[in-house]
GROMACS .gro file of N, CA and C in nm:
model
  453
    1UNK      N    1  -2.624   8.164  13.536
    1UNK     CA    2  -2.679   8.090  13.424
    1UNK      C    3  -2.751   8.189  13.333
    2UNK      N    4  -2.660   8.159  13.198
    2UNK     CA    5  -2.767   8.306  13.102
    2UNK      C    6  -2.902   8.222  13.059
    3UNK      N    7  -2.991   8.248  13.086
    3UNK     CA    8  -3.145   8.196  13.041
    3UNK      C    9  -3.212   8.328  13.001
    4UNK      N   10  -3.288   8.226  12.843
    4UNK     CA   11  -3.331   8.322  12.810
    4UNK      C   12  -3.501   8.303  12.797
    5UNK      N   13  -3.550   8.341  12.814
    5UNK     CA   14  -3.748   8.320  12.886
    5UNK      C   15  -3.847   8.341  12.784
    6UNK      N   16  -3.910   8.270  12.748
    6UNK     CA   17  -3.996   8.317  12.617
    6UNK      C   18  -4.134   8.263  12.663
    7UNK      N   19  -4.250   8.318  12.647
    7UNK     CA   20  -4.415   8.247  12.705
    7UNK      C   21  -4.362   8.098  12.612
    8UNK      N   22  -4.424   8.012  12.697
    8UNK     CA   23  -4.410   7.885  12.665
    8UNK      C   24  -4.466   7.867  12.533
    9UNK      N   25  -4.426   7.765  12.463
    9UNK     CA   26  -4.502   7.715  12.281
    9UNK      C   27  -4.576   7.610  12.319
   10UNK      N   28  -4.628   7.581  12.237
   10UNK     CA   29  -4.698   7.429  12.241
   10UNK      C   30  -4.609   7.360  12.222
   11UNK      N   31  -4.524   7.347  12.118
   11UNK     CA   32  -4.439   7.227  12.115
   11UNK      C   33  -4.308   7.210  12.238
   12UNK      N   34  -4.308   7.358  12.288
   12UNK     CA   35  -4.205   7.328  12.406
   12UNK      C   36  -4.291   7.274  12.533
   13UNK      N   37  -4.408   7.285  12.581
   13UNK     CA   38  -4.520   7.221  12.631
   13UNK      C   39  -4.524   7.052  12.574
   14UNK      N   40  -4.540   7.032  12.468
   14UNK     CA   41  -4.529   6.884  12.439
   14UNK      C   42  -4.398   6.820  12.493
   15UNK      N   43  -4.270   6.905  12.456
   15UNK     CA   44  -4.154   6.845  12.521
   15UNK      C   45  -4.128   6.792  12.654
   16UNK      N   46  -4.203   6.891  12.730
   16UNK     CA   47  -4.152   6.879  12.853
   16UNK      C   48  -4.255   6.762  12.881
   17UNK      N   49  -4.353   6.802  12.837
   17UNK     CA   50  -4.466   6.664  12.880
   17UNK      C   51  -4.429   6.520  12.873
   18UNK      N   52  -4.295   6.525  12.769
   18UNK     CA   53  -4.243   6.386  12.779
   18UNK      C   54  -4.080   6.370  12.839
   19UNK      N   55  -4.056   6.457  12.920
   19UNK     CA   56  -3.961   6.475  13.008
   19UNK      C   57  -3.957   6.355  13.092
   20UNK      N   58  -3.826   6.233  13.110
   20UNK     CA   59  -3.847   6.143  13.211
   20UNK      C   60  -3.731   6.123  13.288
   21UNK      N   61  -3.774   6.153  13.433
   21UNK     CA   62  -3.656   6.131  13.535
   21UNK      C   63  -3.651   6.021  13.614
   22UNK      N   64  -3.554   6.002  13.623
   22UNK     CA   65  -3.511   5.878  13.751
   22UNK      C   66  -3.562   5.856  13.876
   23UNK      N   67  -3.575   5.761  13.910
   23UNK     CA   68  -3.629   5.705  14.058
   23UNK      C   69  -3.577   5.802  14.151
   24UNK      N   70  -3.594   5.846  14.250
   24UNK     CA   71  -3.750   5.885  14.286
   24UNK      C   72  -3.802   5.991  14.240
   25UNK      N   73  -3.733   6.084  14.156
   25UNK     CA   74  -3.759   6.212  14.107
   25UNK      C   75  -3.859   6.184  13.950
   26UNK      N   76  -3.912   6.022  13.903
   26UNK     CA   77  -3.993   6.056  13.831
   26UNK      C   78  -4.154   6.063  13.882
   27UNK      N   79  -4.175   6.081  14.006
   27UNK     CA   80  -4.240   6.164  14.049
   27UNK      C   81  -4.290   6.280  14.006
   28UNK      N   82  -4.230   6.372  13.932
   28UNK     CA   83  -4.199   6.499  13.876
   28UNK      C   84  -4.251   6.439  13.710
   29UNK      N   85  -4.216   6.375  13.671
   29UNK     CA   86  -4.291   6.320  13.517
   29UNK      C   87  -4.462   6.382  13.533
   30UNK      N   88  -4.421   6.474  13.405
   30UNK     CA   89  -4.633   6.533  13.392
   30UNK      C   90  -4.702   6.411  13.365
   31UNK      N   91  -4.645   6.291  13.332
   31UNK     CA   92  -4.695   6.191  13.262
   31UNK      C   93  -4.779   6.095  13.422
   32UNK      N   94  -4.703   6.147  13.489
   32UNK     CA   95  -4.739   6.065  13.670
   32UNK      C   96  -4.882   6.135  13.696
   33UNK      N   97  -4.896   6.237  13.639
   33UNK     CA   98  -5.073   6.294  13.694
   33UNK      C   99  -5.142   6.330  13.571
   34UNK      N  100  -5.255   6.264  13.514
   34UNK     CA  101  -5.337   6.292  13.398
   34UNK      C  102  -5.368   6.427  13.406
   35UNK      N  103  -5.429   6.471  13.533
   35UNK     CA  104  -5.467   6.623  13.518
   35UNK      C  105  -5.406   6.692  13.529
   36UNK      N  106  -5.308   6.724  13.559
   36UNK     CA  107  -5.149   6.808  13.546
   36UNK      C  108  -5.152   6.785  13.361
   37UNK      N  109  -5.108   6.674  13.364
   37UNK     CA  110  -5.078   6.674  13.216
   37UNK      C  111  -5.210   6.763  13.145
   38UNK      N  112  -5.269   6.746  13.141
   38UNK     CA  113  -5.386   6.780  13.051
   38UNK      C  114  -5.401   6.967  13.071
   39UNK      N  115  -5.388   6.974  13.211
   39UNK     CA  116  -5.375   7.134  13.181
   39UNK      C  117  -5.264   7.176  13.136
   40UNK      N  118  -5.097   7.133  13.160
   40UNK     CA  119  -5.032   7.152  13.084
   40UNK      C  120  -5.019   7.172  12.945
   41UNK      N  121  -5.054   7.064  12.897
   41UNK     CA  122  -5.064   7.030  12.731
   41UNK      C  123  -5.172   7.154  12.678
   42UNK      N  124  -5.269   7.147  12.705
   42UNK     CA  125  -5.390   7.228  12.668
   42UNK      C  126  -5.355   7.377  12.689
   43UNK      N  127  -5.338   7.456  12.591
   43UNK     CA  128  -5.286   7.560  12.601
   43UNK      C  129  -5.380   7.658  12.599
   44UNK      N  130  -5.534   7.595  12.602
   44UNK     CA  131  -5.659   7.694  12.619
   44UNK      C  132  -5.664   7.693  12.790
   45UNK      N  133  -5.567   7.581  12.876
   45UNK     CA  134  -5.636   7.562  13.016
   45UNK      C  135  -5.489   7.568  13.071
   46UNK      N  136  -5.355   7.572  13.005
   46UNK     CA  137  -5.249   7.615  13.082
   46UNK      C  138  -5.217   7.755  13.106
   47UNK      N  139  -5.161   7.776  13.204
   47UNK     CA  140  -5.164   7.935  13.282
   47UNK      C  141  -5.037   8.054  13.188
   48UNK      N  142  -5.124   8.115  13.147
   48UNK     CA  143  -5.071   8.240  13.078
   48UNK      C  144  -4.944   8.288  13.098
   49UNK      N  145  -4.913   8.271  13.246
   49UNK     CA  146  -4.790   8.289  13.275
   49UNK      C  147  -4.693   8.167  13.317
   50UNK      N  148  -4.697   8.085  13.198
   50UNK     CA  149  -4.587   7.993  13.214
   50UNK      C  150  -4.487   8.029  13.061
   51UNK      N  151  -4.386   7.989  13.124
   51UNK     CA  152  -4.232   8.071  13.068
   51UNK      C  153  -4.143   7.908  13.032
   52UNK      N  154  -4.048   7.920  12.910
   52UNK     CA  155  -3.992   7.798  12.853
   52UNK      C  156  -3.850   7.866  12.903
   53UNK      N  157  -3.776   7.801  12.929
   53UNK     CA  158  -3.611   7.824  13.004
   53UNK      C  159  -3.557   7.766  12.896
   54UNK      N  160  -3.424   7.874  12.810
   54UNK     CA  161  -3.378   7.864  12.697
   54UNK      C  162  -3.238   7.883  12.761
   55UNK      N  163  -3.138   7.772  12.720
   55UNK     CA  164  -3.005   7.797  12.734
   55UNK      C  165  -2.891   7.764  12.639
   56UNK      N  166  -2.812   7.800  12.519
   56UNK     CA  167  -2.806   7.812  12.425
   56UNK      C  168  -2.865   7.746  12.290
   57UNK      N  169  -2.975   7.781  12.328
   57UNK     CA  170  -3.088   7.768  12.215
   57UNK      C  171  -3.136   7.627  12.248
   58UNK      N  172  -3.118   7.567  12.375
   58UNK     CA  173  -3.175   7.479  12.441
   58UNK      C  174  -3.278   7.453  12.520
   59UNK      N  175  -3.397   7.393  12.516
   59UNK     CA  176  -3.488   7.387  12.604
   59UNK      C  177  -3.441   7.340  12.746
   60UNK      N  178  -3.389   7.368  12.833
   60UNK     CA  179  -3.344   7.338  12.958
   60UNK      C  180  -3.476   7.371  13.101
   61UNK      N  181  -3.600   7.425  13.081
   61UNK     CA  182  -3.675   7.425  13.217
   61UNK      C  183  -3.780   7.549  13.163
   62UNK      N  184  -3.869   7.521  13.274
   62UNK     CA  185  -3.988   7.613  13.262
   62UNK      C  186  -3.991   7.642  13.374
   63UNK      N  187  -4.096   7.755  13.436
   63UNK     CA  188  -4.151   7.802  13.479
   63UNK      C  189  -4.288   7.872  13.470
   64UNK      N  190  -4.401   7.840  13.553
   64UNK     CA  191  -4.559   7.895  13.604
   64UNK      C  192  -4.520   7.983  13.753
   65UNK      N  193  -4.582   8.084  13.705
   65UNK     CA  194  -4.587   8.224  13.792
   65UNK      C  195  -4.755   8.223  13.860
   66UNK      N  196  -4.774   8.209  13.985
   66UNK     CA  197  -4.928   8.216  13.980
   66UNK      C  198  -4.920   8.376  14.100
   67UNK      N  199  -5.011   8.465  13.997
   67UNK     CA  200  -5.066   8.570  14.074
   67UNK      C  201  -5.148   8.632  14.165
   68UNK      N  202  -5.231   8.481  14.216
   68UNK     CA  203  -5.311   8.498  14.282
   68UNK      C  204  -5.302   8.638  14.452
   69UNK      N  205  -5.158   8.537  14.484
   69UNK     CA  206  -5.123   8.681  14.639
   69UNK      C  207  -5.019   8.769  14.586
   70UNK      N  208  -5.060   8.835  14.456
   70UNK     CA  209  -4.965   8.947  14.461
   70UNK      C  210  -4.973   9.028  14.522
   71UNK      N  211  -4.850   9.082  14.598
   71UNK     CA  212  -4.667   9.070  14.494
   71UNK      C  213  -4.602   8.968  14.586
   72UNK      N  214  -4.675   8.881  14.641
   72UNK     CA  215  -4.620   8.767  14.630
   72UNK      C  216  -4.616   8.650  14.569
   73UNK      N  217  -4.560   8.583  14.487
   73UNK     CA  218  -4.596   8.502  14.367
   73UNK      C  219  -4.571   8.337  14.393
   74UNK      N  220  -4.628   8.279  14.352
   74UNK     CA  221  -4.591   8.152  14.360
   74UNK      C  222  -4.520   8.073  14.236
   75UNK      N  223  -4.454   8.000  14.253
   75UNK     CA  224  -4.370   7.902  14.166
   75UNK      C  225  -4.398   7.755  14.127
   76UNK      N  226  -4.408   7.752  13.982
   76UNK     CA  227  -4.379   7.619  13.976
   76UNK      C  228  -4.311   7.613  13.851
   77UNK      N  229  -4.200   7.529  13.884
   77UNK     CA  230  -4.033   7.548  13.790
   77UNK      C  231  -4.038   7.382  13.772
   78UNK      N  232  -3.987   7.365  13.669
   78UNK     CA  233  -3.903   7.231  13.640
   78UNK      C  234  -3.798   7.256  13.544
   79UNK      N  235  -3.635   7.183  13.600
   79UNK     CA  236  -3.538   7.142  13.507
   79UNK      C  237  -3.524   7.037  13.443
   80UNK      N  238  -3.525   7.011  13.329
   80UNK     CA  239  -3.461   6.899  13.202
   80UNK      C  240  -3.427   6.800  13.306
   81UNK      N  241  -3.469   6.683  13.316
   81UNK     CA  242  -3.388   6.537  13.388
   81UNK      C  243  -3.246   6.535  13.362
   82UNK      N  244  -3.173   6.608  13.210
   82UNK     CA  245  -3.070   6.615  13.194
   82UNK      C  246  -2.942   6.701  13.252
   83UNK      N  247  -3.023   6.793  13.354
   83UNK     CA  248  -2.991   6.913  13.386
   83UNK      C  249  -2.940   6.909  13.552
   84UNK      N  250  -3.016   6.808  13.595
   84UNK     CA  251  -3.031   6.762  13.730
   84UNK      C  252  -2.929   6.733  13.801
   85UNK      N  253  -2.918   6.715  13.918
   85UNK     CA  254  -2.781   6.647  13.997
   85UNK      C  255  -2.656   6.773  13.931
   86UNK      N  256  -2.654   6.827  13.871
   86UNK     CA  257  -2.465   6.898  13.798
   86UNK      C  258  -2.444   7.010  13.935
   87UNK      N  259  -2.555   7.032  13.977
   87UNK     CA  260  -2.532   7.149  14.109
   87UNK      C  261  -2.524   7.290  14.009
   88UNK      N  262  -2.617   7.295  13.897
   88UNK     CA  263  -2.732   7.394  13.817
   88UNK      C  264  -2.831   7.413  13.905
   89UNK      N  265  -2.895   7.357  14.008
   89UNK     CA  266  -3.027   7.378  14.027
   89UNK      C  267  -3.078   7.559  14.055
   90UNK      N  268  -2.935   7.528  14.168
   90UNK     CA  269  -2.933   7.694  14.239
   90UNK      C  270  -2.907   7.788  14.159
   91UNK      N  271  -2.852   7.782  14.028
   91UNK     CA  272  -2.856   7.891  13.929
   91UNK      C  273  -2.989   7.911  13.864
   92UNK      N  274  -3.028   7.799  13.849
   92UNK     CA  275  -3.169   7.809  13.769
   92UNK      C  276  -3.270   7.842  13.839
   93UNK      N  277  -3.270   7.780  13.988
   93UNK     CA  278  -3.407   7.883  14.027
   93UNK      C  279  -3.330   8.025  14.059
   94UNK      N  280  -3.238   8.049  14.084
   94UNK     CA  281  -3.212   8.210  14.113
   94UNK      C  282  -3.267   8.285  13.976
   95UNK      N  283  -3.218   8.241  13.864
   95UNK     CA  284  -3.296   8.315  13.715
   95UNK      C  285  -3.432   8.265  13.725
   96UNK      N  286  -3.511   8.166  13.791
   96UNK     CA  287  -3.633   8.215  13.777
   96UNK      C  288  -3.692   8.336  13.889
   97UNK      N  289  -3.603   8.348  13.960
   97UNK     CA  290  -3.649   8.443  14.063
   97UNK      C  291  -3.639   8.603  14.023
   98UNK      N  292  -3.516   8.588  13.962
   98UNK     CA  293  -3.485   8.714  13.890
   98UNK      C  294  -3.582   8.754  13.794
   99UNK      N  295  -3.638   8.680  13.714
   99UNK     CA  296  -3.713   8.669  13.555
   99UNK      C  297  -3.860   8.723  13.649
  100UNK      N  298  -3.922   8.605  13.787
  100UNK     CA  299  -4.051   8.698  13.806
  100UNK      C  300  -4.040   8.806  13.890
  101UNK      N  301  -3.955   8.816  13.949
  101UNK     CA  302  -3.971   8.929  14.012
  101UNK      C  303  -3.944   9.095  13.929
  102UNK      N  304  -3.843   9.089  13.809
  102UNK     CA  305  -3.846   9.166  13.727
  102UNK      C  306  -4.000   9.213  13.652
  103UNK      N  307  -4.069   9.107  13.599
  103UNK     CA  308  -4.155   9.096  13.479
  103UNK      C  309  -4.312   9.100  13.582
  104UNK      N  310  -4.298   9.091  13.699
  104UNK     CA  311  -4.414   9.053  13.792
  104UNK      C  312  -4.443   9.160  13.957
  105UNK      N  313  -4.331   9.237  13.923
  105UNK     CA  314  -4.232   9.314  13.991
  105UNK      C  315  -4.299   9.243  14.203
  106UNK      N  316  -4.244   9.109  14.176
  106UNK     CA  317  -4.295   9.033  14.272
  106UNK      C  318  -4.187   9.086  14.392
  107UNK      N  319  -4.260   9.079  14.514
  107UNK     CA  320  -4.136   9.100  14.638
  107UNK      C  321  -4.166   8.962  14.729
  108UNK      N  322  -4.156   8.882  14.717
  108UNK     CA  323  -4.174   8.774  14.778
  108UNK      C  324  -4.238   8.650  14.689
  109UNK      N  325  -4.187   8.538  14.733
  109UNK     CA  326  -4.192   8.381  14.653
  109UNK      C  327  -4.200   8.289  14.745
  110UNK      N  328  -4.355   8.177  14.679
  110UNK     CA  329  -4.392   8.082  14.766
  110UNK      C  330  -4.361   7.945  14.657
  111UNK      N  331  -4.348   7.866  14.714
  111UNK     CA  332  -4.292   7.732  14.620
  111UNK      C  333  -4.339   7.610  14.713
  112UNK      N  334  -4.411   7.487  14.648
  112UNK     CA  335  -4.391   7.358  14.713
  112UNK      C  336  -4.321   7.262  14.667
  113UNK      N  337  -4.285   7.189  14.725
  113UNK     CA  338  -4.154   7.108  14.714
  113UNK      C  339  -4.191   6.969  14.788
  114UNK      N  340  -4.223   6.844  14.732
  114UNK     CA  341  -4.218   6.701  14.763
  114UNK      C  342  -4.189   6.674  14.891
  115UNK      N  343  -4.158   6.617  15.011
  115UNK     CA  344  -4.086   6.646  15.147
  115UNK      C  345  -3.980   6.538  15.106
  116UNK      N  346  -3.987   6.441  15.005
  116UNK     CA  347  -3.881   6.386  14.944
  116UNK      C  348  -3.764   6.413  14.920
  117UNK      N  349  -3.859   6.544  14.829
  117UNK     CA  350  -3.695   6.594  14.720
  117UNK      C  351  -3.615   6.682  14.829
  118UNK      N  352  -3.513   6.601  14.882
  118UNK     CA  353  -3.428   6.686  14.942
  118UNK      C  354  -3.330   6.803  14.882
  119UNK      N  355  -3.336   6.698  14.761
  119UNK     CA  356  -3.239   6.782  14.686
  119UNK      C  357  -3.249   6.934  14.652
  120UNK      N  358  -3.382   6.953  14.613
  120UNK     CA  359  -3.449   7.021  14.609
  120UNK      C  360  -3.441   7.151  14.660
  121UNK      N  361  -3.504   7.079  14.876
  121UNK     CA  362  -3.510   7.214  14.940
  121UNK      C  363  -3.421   7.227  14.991
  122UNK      N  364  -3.294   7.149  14.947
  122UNK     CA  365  -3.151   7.243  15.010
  122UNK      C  366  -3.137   7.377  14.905
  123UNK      N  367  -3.145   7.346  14.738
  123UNK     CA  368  -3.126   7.459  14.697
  123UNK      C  369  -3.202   7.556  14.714
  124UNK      N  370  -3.343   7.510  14.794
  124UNK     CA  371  -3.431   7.645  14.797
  124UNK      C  372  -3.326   7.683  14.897
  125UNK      N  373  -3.341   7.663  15.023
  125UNK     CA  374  -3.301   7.688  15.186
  125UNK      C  375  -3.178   7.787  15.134
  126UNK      N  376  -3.054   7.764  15.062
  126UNK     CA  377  -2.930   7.775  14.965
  126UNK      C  378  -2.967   7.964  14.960
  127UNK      N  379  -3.087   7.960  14.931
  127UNK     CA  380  -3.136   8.091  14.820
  127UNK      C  381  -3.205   8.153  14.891
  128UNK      N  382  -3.203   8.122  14.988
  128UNK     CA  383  -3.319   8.236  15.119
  128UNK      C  384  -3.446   8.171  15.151
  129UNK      N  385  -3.503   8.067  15.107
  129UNK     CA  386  -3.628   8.009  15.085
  129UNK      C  387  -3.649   7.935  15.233
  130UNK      N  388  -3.743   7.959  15.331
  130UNK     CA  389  -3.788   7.955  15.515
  130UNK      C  390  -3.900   7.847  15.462
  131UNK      N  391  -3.912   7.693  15.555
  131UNK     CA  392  -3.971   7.624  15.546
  131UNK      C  393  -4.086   7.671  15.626
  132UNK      N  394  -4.192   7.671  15.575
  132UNK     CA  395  -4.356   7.736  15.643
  132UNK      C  396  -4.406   7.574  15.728
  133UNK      N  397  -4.443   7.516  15.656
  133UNK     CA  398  -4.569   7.407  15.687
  133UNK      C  399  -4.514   7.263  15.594
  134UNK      N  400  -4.563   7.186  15.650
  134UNK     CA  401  -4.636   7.085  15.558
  134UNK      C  402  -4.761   7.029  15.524
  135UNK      N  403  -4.763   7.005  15.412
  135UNK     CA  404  -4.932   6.963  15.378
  135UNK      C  405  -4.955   6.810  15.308
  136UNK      N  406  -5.035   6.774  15.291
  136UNK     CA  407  -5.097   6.639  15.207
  136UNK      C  408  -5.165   6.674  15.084
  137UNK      N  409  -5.150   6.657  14.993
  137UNK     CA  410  -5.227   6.691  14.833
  137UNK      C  411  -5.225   6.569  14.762
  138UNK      N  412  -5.328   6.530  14.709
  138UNK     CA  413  -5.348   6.432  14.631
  138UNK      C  414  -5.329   6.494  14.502
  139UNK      N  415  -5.260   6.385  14.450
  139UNK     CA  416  -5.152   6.379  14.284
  139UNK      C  417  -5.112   6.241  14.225
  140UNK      N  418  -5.080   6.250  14.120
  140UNK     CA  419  -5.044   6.108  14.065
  140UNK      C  420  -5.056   5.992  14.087
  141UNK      N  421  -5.228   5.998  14.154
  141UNK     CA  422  -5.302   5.859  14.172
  141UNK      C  423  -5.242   5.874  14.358
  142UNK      N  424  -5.235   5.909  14.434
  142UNK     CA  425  -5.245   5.911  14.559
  142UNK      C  426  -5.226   6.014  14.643
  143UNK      N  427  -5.170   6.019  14.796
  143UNK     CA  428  -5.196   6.172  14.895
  143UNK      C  429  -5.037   6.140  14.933
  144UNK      N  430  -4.972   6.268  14.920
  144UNK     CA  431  -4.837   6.300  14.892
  144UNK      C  432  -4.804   6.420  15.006
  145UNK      N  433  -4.728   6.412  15.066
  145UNK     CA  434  -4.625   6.541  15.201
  145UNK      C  435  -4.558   6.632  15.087
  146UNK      N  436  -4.606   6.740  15.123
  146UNK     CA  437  -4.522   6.847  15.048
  146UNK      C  438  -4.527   6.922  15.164
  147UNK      N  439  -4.369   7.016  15.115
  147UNK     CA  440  -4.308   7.186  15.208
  147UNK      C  441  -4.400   7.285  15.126
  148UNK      N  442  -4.420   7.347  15.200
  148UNK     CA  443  -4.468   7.513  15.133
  148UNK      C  444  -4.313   7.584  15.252
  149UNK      N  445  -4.277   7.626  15.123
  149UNK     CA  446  -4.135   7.676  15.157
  149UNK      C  447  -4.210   7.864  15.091
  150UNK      N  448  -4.118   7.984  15.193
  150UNK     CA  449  -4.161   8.115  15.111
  150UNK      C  450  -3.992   8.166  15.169
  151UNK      N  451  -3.991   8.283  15.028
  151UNK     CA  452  -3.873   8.380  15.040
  151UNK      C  453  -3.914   8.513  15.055
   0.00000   0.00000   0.00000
């Protein structure tokens, strides 16, 4: 997948903010957690290293790089609702893997993942990605099972 990565805009930040997916994956809607949304949107309180996924001159997905255990980096990616299900996923996180580990010169990637979205952690599993743990995090008005999956 040719993607091309640019620091996120505000208005590509507004877009995605009104991104809406299907049962059960609108879960994933920024619109499902006020405070997600709000650091998103707010571009004085969203993270420096979030990246807009361009595919012929299309907004197709983002990515947040968090640096906290470098050079191991953490992920948080979303694809277009439109983008979903085609069996793209595994191309698109492989170019986000490529994009931080180039620009972040990261050697290892941690990601959480819904314990839902199966869909999901087959394409991690797909891509080298070893299920660690599960945890409970409160989000979008309640306490939610997520994988901490690492590569």
């Amino acid at each position: 997948m040719n993607i091309h990565w640019t620091p996120i805009t505000q208005q590509d930040a507004e877009e995605i903010a009104g991104w809406k997916y299907p049962e059960p994956y609108n879960f994933y809607d920024m619109t499902a957690d006020e405070e997600d949304l709000k650091l998103f949107i707010n571009p004085e309180k969203r993270s420096p290293h979030t990246f807009s996924a361009h595919k012929d001159e299309e907004l197709i997905g983002f990515l947040t790089v968090d640096l906290e255990k470098h050079p191991t980096v953490d992920l948080g990616l979303g694809i277009h609702p439109d983008e979903t299900g085609k069996g793209e996923g595994g191309s698109f996180v492989q170019a986000c893997l490529e994009f931080a580990a180039k620009r972040y010169v990261a050697t290892a990637f941690t990601l959480s993942v819904a314990t839902f979205n199966e869909r999901a952690i087959s394409v991690y599993e797909r891509l080298g990605f070893k299920k660690k743990h599960t945890f409970t995090q409160a989000t979008n008005g309640g306490h939610y099972e997520f994988l901490s999956m690492e590569k």
